[in-house]
Amino acid sequence: MNLRQLLLALIVTTFAALVHAQSLLPKQLSGTSKAAAPATPAAAEEADPRAQAEALLAEARRQQQEQRLAERQSADDGLPTSEHQRLLDRLVLLHGERLKLLDELDMLKNSPSETANQRALLAEFTGPPPYAALRVDSLRDEADALKERVKSLAAAERALEVQQAGLIDEQQRASEAVRLAEDRLARADGQDQIAKDRESLELASLRRRQAEADLSNVALGLDVIHLKLKKLRPLGEQMQRLLARVLPEQHLAKEDFEQNQTRLRSELAKVSREIDLIVANTSKLAAERTRLTKLAQGADPNGPIANRLRVLDEQIETDRLTLMTLTWLHGMIQVAGDSWRQRFVGFSSDDATTRQAVISALQRTSSDLGSRKDLFRELQDGARIAVRQQELRLENVLLTPSARAQESAILETLKKRVDAYQRVELAGTRMDRQIKRWLEDFGFRAKTPGADNWKLGALQVGQTLKGIWDFEMFAVEESTVVDGKTVTVAYGVTVGKSIGAVVLFVAGYWLFSLLSARLQKLMVSRFHVDVEVASMVRRWAMISLALVLIIFILNLARIPLTVFAFMGGALAIGVGFGTQTMIKNVISGIIILFERKVRVGDIVAIEGMTGYVTQVDLRASTVRAFDGVEALVPNSTFLENQVINWTYSNSRIRREIRVGIAYGSPVHAAAEIIGGCAEDHGQVLKDPAPEVFFEDFGDSALLLVLIFWVELGPNVFSRRIDSDLRYAIEKRLATAGITIPFPQRDVHLAVSQPLPVRVTPSAGDDN
């Protein structure tokens, strides 16, 4: 019973607290909650967005005024109400921005997709061709500007979509914070806690309203961008189609060309006047600096004179840099005049050669502008960094008024440098864009007769190949002494010279190889020179002729030998490490050719292989084994390893054949028969005569050995002679009744004891 009473009392107390908290909720919060309550879809469709925005702005301004009045009244109490004011100020700005976006959206809906200038351009090109090139340039500028605007709007659309996703999350978090604040206020007990929770609930409600206003503005911004893209993209496509139609039909009239030249001369005169003004101003500043320098002697280094000198130095430097940029701009305008003249010639002439010359000139100008573009950008970036650093100095609160005025003057001077660099960069960018357009016009896209079109293409290909042919890979200076004075001559090594030298060398080497082969045949056939000697003479003649040919071709192509001097170190390292094995073999080949220890036709045994030497080259020699397999043996192997040369001093070699006869056979008769077989063979040498020796008593036979000599040659094989002799010996011994026994063994049976005998039944016997 006590537990039930306790639970009942707890429920009654909680209900009373909830009723008390509900009675303490402020009227302002109730109004806010009602205002923040989402409207039904039907009400949202019937409501005017602008009227809703004006009502929300008016409500926010009213709350802003009430909050300011409350802050003034509670200023003495020290209550932290500044966060309310900040949120309300931000809310007023967001609702005001929403009205501006609605106005912009209404204006876009009622405005045409193109501007007056664009409509004029589009209407201008509805007539028949030809079209003025200057107006085509204007159309191109409008199309490029429209393309950049569409690209910028697309980037802004992507950024707003990302921001919208973040604001949706922020709105959800703000709504959760409001619900949590309401729960805390409902559970609050005591006046202080209720006031604190009420304050938290008001702040959470304001943050939610701010998130909703931000999200609404982002949605309106996306609507504005979508509407702009919807209008601009079709317009851009229309301009691109129009450009594709009018570009081949454009024409630069002489009047337009002269009008443009007059404009360029006017700009040139204007820049010249600016240069004169800068020079005069620099002279004045230099005179002022000289005067102040005299006054600054012995004065305070931080005084006004020193500060004035610092400002003058910055102004003089700025004038110098401005003068430099104006000089560049002056030169650009002159180049622009020449480029317009080239364009006029290109439009006026139908000759393919003339148009190719125009293209080459414009390409050189574009390449020169492209090389300067990075320089202009770097100078401009450096000037902007200097401006930013000066702005940071001005943010120092410890500066005195005079020091601040001095730093401000320096800042203005630095900004002039940025403007000067930016002016040159914009002029160069604009001119480079124009020249690239003209190059497209004079290429295959322009409307020209069919014959000129392929001629222009052929000339362009030829010009490109000529540029590659004349490309200078590097230059070499060669010094000579003339009349006691050192004269330095520079030689350029181009791709054409290198290719020509290689072609001449290949042709000359091929011709010399034919002549040397003919010379080798004459030496062998008419002068009876050994084939190996003739081959060696041919090789060394080819090496000598190749060296002479290289020197002759280099002189003919005006490529000095000193061109290879700078590659000496790299080649030495490469030769020392990468080609040491090859050089070792080449040197070994030269030694073999001179010493003649191994010659063509020799029979050698090396590394387990025996065969004829068929060729001795500089790097490796060829050995053909008796089985016909050829092996390339590095020449260093002949010098570093043991080599058996069977035909080094003479080609005679001794051979042995062992024959076994049965015991009891007539040994002398058998020896005479075996010796007679050797004497009757035509390839066995008579001197020294063949001999037969009684070598040993074998296990199964009496061993006789036949020793004879043969002279090896291209058609003499010792293995075949051995086979012939064995056939003859076997036949004659058989005729004489002398047997060649096979291996025999005697088996002795011990019978000193009786042998055990056992009867074992077979596997199939059942008994």
JSON list of C-alpha atoms in Angstrom, two decimals, residues 254-384:
[
{"chain": "A", "resi": 254, "resn": "LYS", "atom": "CA", "xyz": [40.06, 46.98, -97.46]},
{"chain": "A", "resi": 255, "resn": "GLU", "atom": "CA", "xyz": [38.00, 49.70, -95.78]},
{"chain": "A", "resi": 256, "resn": "ASP", "atom": "CA", "xyz": [37.63, 47.58, -92.62]},
{"chain": "A", "resi": 257, "resn": "PHE", "atom": "CA", "xyz": [41.34, 46.80, -92.64]},
{"chain": "A", "resi": 258, "resn": "GLU", "atom": "CA", "xyz": [42.29, 50.47, -92.96]},
{"chain": "A", "resi": 259, "resn": "GLN", "atom": "CA", "xyz": [39.79, 51.40, -90.25]},
{"chain": "A", "resi": 260, "resn": "ASN", "atom": "CA", "xyz": [41.33, 48.85, -87.91]},
{"chain": "A", "resi": 261, "resn": "GLN", "atom": "CA", "xyz": [44.84, 50.05, -88.75]},
{"chain": "A", "resi": 262, "resn": "THR", "atom": "CA", "xyz": [43.75, 53.60, -87.91]},
{"chain": "A", "resi": 263, "resn": "ARG", "atom": "CA", "xyz": [42.44, 52.38, -84.57]},
{"chain": "A", "resi": 264, "resn": "LEU", "atom": "CA", "xyz": [45.73, 50.61, -83.84]},
{"chain": "A", "resi": 265, "resn": "ARG", "atom": "CA", "xyz": [47.72, 53.73, -84.74]},
{"chain": "A", "resi": 266, "resn": "SER", "atom": "CA", "xyz": [45.53, 55.72, -82.37]},
{"chain": "A", "resi": 267, "resn": "GLU", "atom": "CA", "xyz": [46.19, 53.22, -79.58]},
{"chain": "A", "resi": 268, "resn": "LEU", "atom": "CA", "xyz": [49.89, 53.33, -80.41]},
{"chain": "A", "resi": 269, "resn": "ALA", "atom": "CA", "xyz": [49.93, 57.12, -80.12]},
{"chain": "A", "resi": 270, "resn": "LYS", "atom": "CA", "xyz": [48.05, 56.92, -76.82]},
{"chain": "A", "resi": 271, "resn": "VAL", "atom": "CA", "xyz": [50.59, 54.47, -75.39]},
{"chain": "A", "resi": 272, "resn": "SER", "atom": "CA", "xyz": [53.42, 56.71, -76.63]},
{"chain": "A", "resi": 273, "resn": "ARG", "atom": "CA", "xyz": [51.90, 59.67, -74.77]},
{"chain": "A", "resi": 274, "resn": "GLU", "atom": "CA", "xyz": [51.61, 57.57, -71.63]},
{"chain": "A", "resi": 275, "resn": "ILE", "atom": "CA", "xyz": [55.28, 56.62, -71.97]},
{"chain": "A", "resi": 276, "resn": "ASP", "atom": "CA", "xyz": [56.23, 60.30, -72.27]},
{"chain": "A", "resi": 277, "resn": "LEU", "atom": "CA", "xyz": [54.19, 61.15, -69.17]},
{"chain": "A", "resi": 278, "resn": "ILE", "atom": "CA", "xyz": [55.79, 58.32, -67.19]},
{"chain": "A", "resi": 279, "resn": "VAL", "atom": "CA", "xyz": [59.27, 59.46, -68.25]},
{"chain": "A", "resi": 280, "resn": "ALA", "atom": "CA", "xyz": [58.53, 63.06, -67.24]},
{"chain": "A", "resi": 281, "resn": "ASN", "atom": "CA", "xyz": [57.05, 61.97, -63.91]},
{"chain": "A", "resi": 282, "resn": "THR", "atom": "CA", "xyz": [60.04, 59.73, -63.24]},
{"chain": "A", "resi": 283, "resn": "SER", "atom": "CA", "xyz": [62.38, 62.67, -63.85]},
{"chain": "A", "resi": 284, "resn": "LYS", "atom": "CA", "xyz": [60.44, 64.78, -61.34]},
{"chain": "A", "resi": 285, "resn": "LEU", "atom": "CA", "xyz": [60.48, 62.03, -58.75]},
{"chain": "A", "resi": 286, "resn": "ALA", "atom": "CA", "xyz": [64.21, 61.50, -59.27]},
{"chain": "A", "resi": 287, "resn": "ALA", "atom": "CA", "xyz": [64.87, 65.22, -58.75]},
{"chain": "A", "resi": 288, "resn": "GLU", "atom": "CA", "xyz": [62.71, 65.21, -55.62]},
{"chain": "A", "resi": 289, "resn": "ARG", "atom": "CA", "xyz": [64.56, 62.19, -54.31]},
{"chain": "A", "resi": 290, "resn": "THR", "atom": "CA", "xyz": [67.93, 63.85, -54.91]},
{"chain": "A", "resi": 291, "resn": "ARG", "atom": "CA", "xyz": [66.79, 66.90, -52.97]},
{"chain": "A", "resi": 292, "resn": "LEU", "atom": "CA", "xyz": [65.45, 64.83, -50.07]},
{"chain": "A", "resi": 293, "resn": "THR", "atom": "CA", "xyz": [68.59, 62.72, -49.98]},
{"chain": "A", "resi": 294, "resn": "LYS", "atom": "CA", "xyz": [70.65, 65.82, -49.28]},
{"chain": "A", "resi": 295, "resn": "LEU", "atom": "CA", "xyz": [68.25, 66.87, -46.54]},
{"chain": "A", "resi": 296, "resn": "ALA", "atom": "CA", "xyz": [68.23, 63.39, -45.00]},
{"chain": "A", "resi": 297, "resn": "GLN", "atom": "CA", "xyz": [71.94, 63.48, -44.20]},
{"chain": "A", "resi": 298, "resn": "GLY", "atom": "CA", "xyz": [72.20, 63.51, -40.42]},
{"chain": "A", "resi": 299, "resn": "ALA", "atom": "CA", "xyz": [68.39, 63.46, -39.99]},
{"chain": "A", "resi": 300, "resn": "ASP", "atom": "CA", "xyz": [66.33, 60.92, -38.06]},
{"chain": "A", "resi": 301, "resn": "PRO", "atom": "CA", "xyz": [66.27, 57.58, -40.00]},
{"chain": "A", "resi": 302, "resn": "ASN", "atom": "CA", "xyz": [62.64, 57.14, -38.90]},
{"chain": "A", "resi": 303, "resn": "GLY", "atom": "CA", "xyz": [61.63, 60.73, -39.47]},
{"chain": "A", "resi": 304, "resn": "PRO", "atom": "CA", "xyz": [59.28, 62.15, -42.11]},
{"chain": "A", "resi": 305, "resn": "ILE", "atom": "CA", "xyz": [62.08, 62.73, -44.64]},
{"chain": "A", "resi": 306, "resn": "ALA", "atom": "CA", "xyz": [63.15, 59.09, -44.49]},
{"chain": "A", "resi": 307, "resn": "ASN", "atom": "CA", "xyz": [59.55, 57.97, -44.79]},
{"chain": "A", "resi": 308, "resn": "ARG", "atom": "CA", "xyz": [59.04, 60.25, -47.78]},
{"chain": "A", "resi": 309, "resn": "LEU", "atom": "CA", "xyz": [62.17, 58.79, -49.41]},
{"chain": "A", "resi": 310, "resn": "ARG", "atom": "CA", "xyz": [60.77, 55.31, -48.98]},
{"chain": "A", "resi": 311, "resn": "VAL", "atom": "CA", "xyz": [57.52, 56.31, -50.67]},
{"chain": "A", "resi": 312, "resn": "LEU", "atom": "CA", "xyz": [59.49, 57.98, -53.50]},
{"chain": "A", "resi": 313, "resn": "ASP", "atom": "CA", "xyz": [61.55, 54.82, -54.03]},
{"chain": "A", "resi": 314, "resn": "GLU", "atom": "CA", "xyz": [58.40, 52.76, -54.39]},
{"chain": "A", "resi": 315, "resn": "GLN", "atom": "CA", "xyz": [56.89, 55.30, -56.80]},
{"chain": "A", "resi": 316, "resn": "ILE", "atom": "CA", "xyz": [60.06, 55.40, -58.91]},
{"chain": "A", "resi": 317, "resn": "GLU", "atom": "CA", "xyz": [60.15, 51.60, -59.05]},
{"chain": "A", "resi": 318, "resn": "THR", "atom": "CA", "xyz": [56.47, 51.55, -59.99]},
{"chain": "A", "resi": 319, "resn": "ASP", "atom": "CA", "xyz": [57.10, 54.07, -62.79]},
{"chain": "A", "resi": 320, "resn": "ARG", "atom": "CA", "xyz": [59.99, 51.96, -64.03]},
{"chain": "A", "resi": 321, "resn": "LEU", "atom": "CA", "xyz": [57.86, 48.81, -64.12]},
{"chain": "A", "resi": 322, "resn": "THR", "atom": "CA", "xyz": [54.96, 50.70, -65.68]},
{"chain": "A", "resi": 323, "resn": "LEU", "atom": "CA", "xyz": [57.31, 52.06, -68.35]},
{"chain": "A", "resi": 324, "resn": "MET", "atom": "CA", "xyz": [58.48, 48.50, -69.03]},
{"chain": "A", "resi": 325, "resn": "THR", "atom": "CA", "xyz": [54.91, 47.23, -69.40]},
{"chain": "A", "resi": 326, "resn": "LEU", "atom": "CA", "xyz": [54.01, 50.17, -71.64]},
{"chain": "A", "resi": 327, "resn": "THR", "atom": "CA", "xyz": [56.99, 49.35, -73.84]},
{"chain": "A", "resi": 328, "resn": "TRP", "atom": "CA", "xyz": [55.75, 45.77, -74.08]},
{"chain": "A", "resi": 329, "resn": "LEU", "atom": "CA", "xyz": [52.27, 47.01, -74.88]},
{"chain": "A", "resi": 330, "resn": "HIS", "atom": "CA", "xyz": [53.69, 49.33, -77.55]},
{"chain": "A", "resi": 331, "resn": "GLY", "atom": "CA", "xyz": [55.42, 46.39, -79.17]},
{"chain": "A", "resi": 332, "resn": "MET", "atom": "CA", "xyz": [52.28, 44.26, -78.96]},
{"chain": "A", "resi": 333, "resn": "ILE", "atom": "CA", "xyz": [50.27, 46.91, -80.77]},
{"chain": "A", "resi": 334, "resn": "GLN", "atom": "CA", "xyz": [52.87, 47.00, -83.53]},
{"chain": "A", "resi": 335, "resn": "VAL", "atom": "CA", "xyz": [52.78, 43.21, -83.77]},
{"chain": "A", "resi": 336, "resn": "ALA", "atom": "CA", "xyz": [48.97, 43.40, -83.85]},
{"chain": "A", "resi": 337, "resn": "GLY", "atom": "CA", "xyz": [49.18, 45.76, -86.83]},
{"chain": "A", "resi": 338, "resn": "ASP", "atom": "CA", "xyz": [51.48, 43.35, -88.65]},
{"chain": "A", "resi": 339, "resn": "SER", "atom": "CA", "xyz": [49.19, 40.43, -87.81]},
{"chain": "A", "resi": 340, "resn": "TRP", "atom": "CA", "xyz": [46.16, 42.30, -89.17]},
{"chain": "A", "resi": 341, "resn": "ARG", "atom": "CA", "xyz": [48.15, 42.99, -92.32]},
{"chain": "A", "resi": 342, "resn": "GLN", "atom": "CA", "xyz": [48.90, 39.27, -92.63]},
{"chain": "A", "resi": 343, "resn": "ARG", "atom": "CA", "xyz": [45.22, 38.52, -92.13]},
{"chain": "A", "resi": 344, "resn": "PHE", "atom": "CA", "xyz": [44.25, 40.94, -94.88]},
{"chain": "A", "resi": 345, "resn": "VAL", "atom": "CA", "xyz": [46.76, 39.31, -97.24]},
{"chain": "A", "resi": 346, "resn": "GLY", "atom": "CA", "xyz": [45.42, 35.87, -96.37]},
{"chain": "A", "resi": 347, "resn": "PHE", "atom": "CA", "xyz": [41.84, 36.89, -97.14]},
{"chain": "A", "resi": 348, "resn": "SER", "atom": "CA", "xyz": [42.80, 38.76, -100.29]},
{"chain": "A", "resi": 349, "resn": "SER", "atom": "CA", "xyz": [44.88, 36.02, -101.90]},
{"chain": "A", "resi": 350, "resn": "ASP", "atom": "CA", "xyz": [43.81, 32.61, -103.14]},
{"chain": "A", "resi": 351, "resn": "ASP", "atom": "CA", "xyz": [47.38, 31.43, -103.72]},
{"chain": "A", "resi": 352, "resn": "ALA", "atom": "CA", "xyz": [48.23, 28.48, -101.47]},
{"chain": "A", "resi": 353, "resn": "THR", "atom": "CA", "xyz": [51.87, 29.54, -101.11]},
{"chain": "A", "resi": 354, "resn": "THR", "atom": "CA", "xyz": [50.89, 33.02, -99.96]},
{"chain": "A", "resi": 355, "resn": "ARG", "atom": "CA", "xyz": [48.40, 31.67, -97.47]},
{"chain": "A", "resi": 356, "resn": "GLN", "atom": "CA", "xyz": [50.99, 29.24, -96.13]},
{"chain": "A", "resi": 357, "resn": "ALA", "atom": "CA", "xyz": [53.38, 32.16, -95.61]},
{"chain": "A", "resi": 358, "resn": "VAL", "atom": "CA", "xyz": [50.61, 33.97, -93.72]},
{"chain": "A", "resi": 359, "resn": "ILE", "atom": "CA", "xyz": [50.00, 30.90, -91.56]},
{"chain": "A", "resi": 360, "resn": "SER", "atom": "CA", "xyz": [53.72, 30.60, -90.77]},
{"chain": "A", "resi": 361, "resn": "ALA", "atom": "CA", "xyz": [53.94, 34.26, -89.75]},
{"chain": "A", "resi": 362, "resn": "LEU", "atom": "CA", "xyz": [50.86, 34.02, -87.53]},
{"chain": "A", "resi": 363, "resn": "GLN", "atom": "CA", "xyz": [52.16, 30.81, -85.95]},
{"chain": "A", "resi": 364, "resn": "ARG", "atom": "CA", "xyz": [55.44, 32.51, -85.03]},
{"chain": "A", "resi": 365, "resn": "THR", "atom": "CA", "xyz": [53.54, 35.41, -83.48]},
{"chain": "A", "resi": 366, "resn": "SER", "atom": "CA", "xyz": [51.29, 33.04, -81.49]},
{"chain": "A", "resi": 367, "resn": "SER", "atom": "CA", "xyz": [54.29, 31.06, -80.27]},
{"chain": "A", "resi": 368, "resn": "ASP", "atom": "CA", "xyz": [56.02, 34.27, -79.13]},
{"chain": "A", "resi": 369, "resn": "LEU", "atom": "CA", "xyz": [52.90, 35.41, -77.25]},
{"chain": "A", "resi": 370, "resn": "GLY", "atom": "CA", "xyz": [52.54, 31.99, -75.63]},
{"chain": "A", "resi": 371, "resn": "SER", "atom": "CA", "xyz": [56.12, 32.10, -74.36]},
{"chain": "A", "resi": 372, "resn": "ARG", "atom": "CA", "xyz": [55.50, 35.51, -72.76]},
{"chain": "A", "resi": 373, "resn": "LYS", "atom": "CA", "xyz": [52.20, 34.53, -71.16]},
{"chain": "A", "resi": 374, "resn": "ASP", "atom": "CA", "xyz": [53.84, 32.73, -68.23]},
{"chain": "A", "resi": 375, "resn": "LEU", "atom": "CA", "xyz": [56.14, 35.70, -67.62]},
{"chain": "A", "resi": 376, "resn": "PHE", "atom": "CA", "xyz": [53.21, 38.13, -67.45]},
{"chain": "A", "resi": 377, "resn": "ARG", "atom": "CA", "xyz": [51.32, 35.84, -65.08]},
{"chain": "A", "resi": 378, "resn": "GLU", "atom": "CA", "xyz": [54.31, 35.43, -62.75]},
{"chain": "A", "resi": 379, "resn": "LEU", "atom": "CA", "xyz": [54.91, 39.18, -62.60]},
{"chain": "A", "resi": 380, "resn": "GLN", "atom": "CA", "xyz": [51.24, 39.82, -61.88]},
{"chain": "A", "resi": 381, "resn": "ASP", "atom": "CA", "xyz": [51.15, 37.17, -59.14]},
{"chain": "A", "resi": 382, "resn": "GLY", "atom": "CA", "xyz": [54.24, 38.65, -57.52]},
{"chain": "A", "resi": 383, "resn": "ALA", "atom": "CA", "xyz": [52.70, 42.14, -57.57]},
{"chain": "A", "resi": 384, "resn": "ARG", "atom": "CA", "xyz": [49.48, 40.84, -56.01]}
]
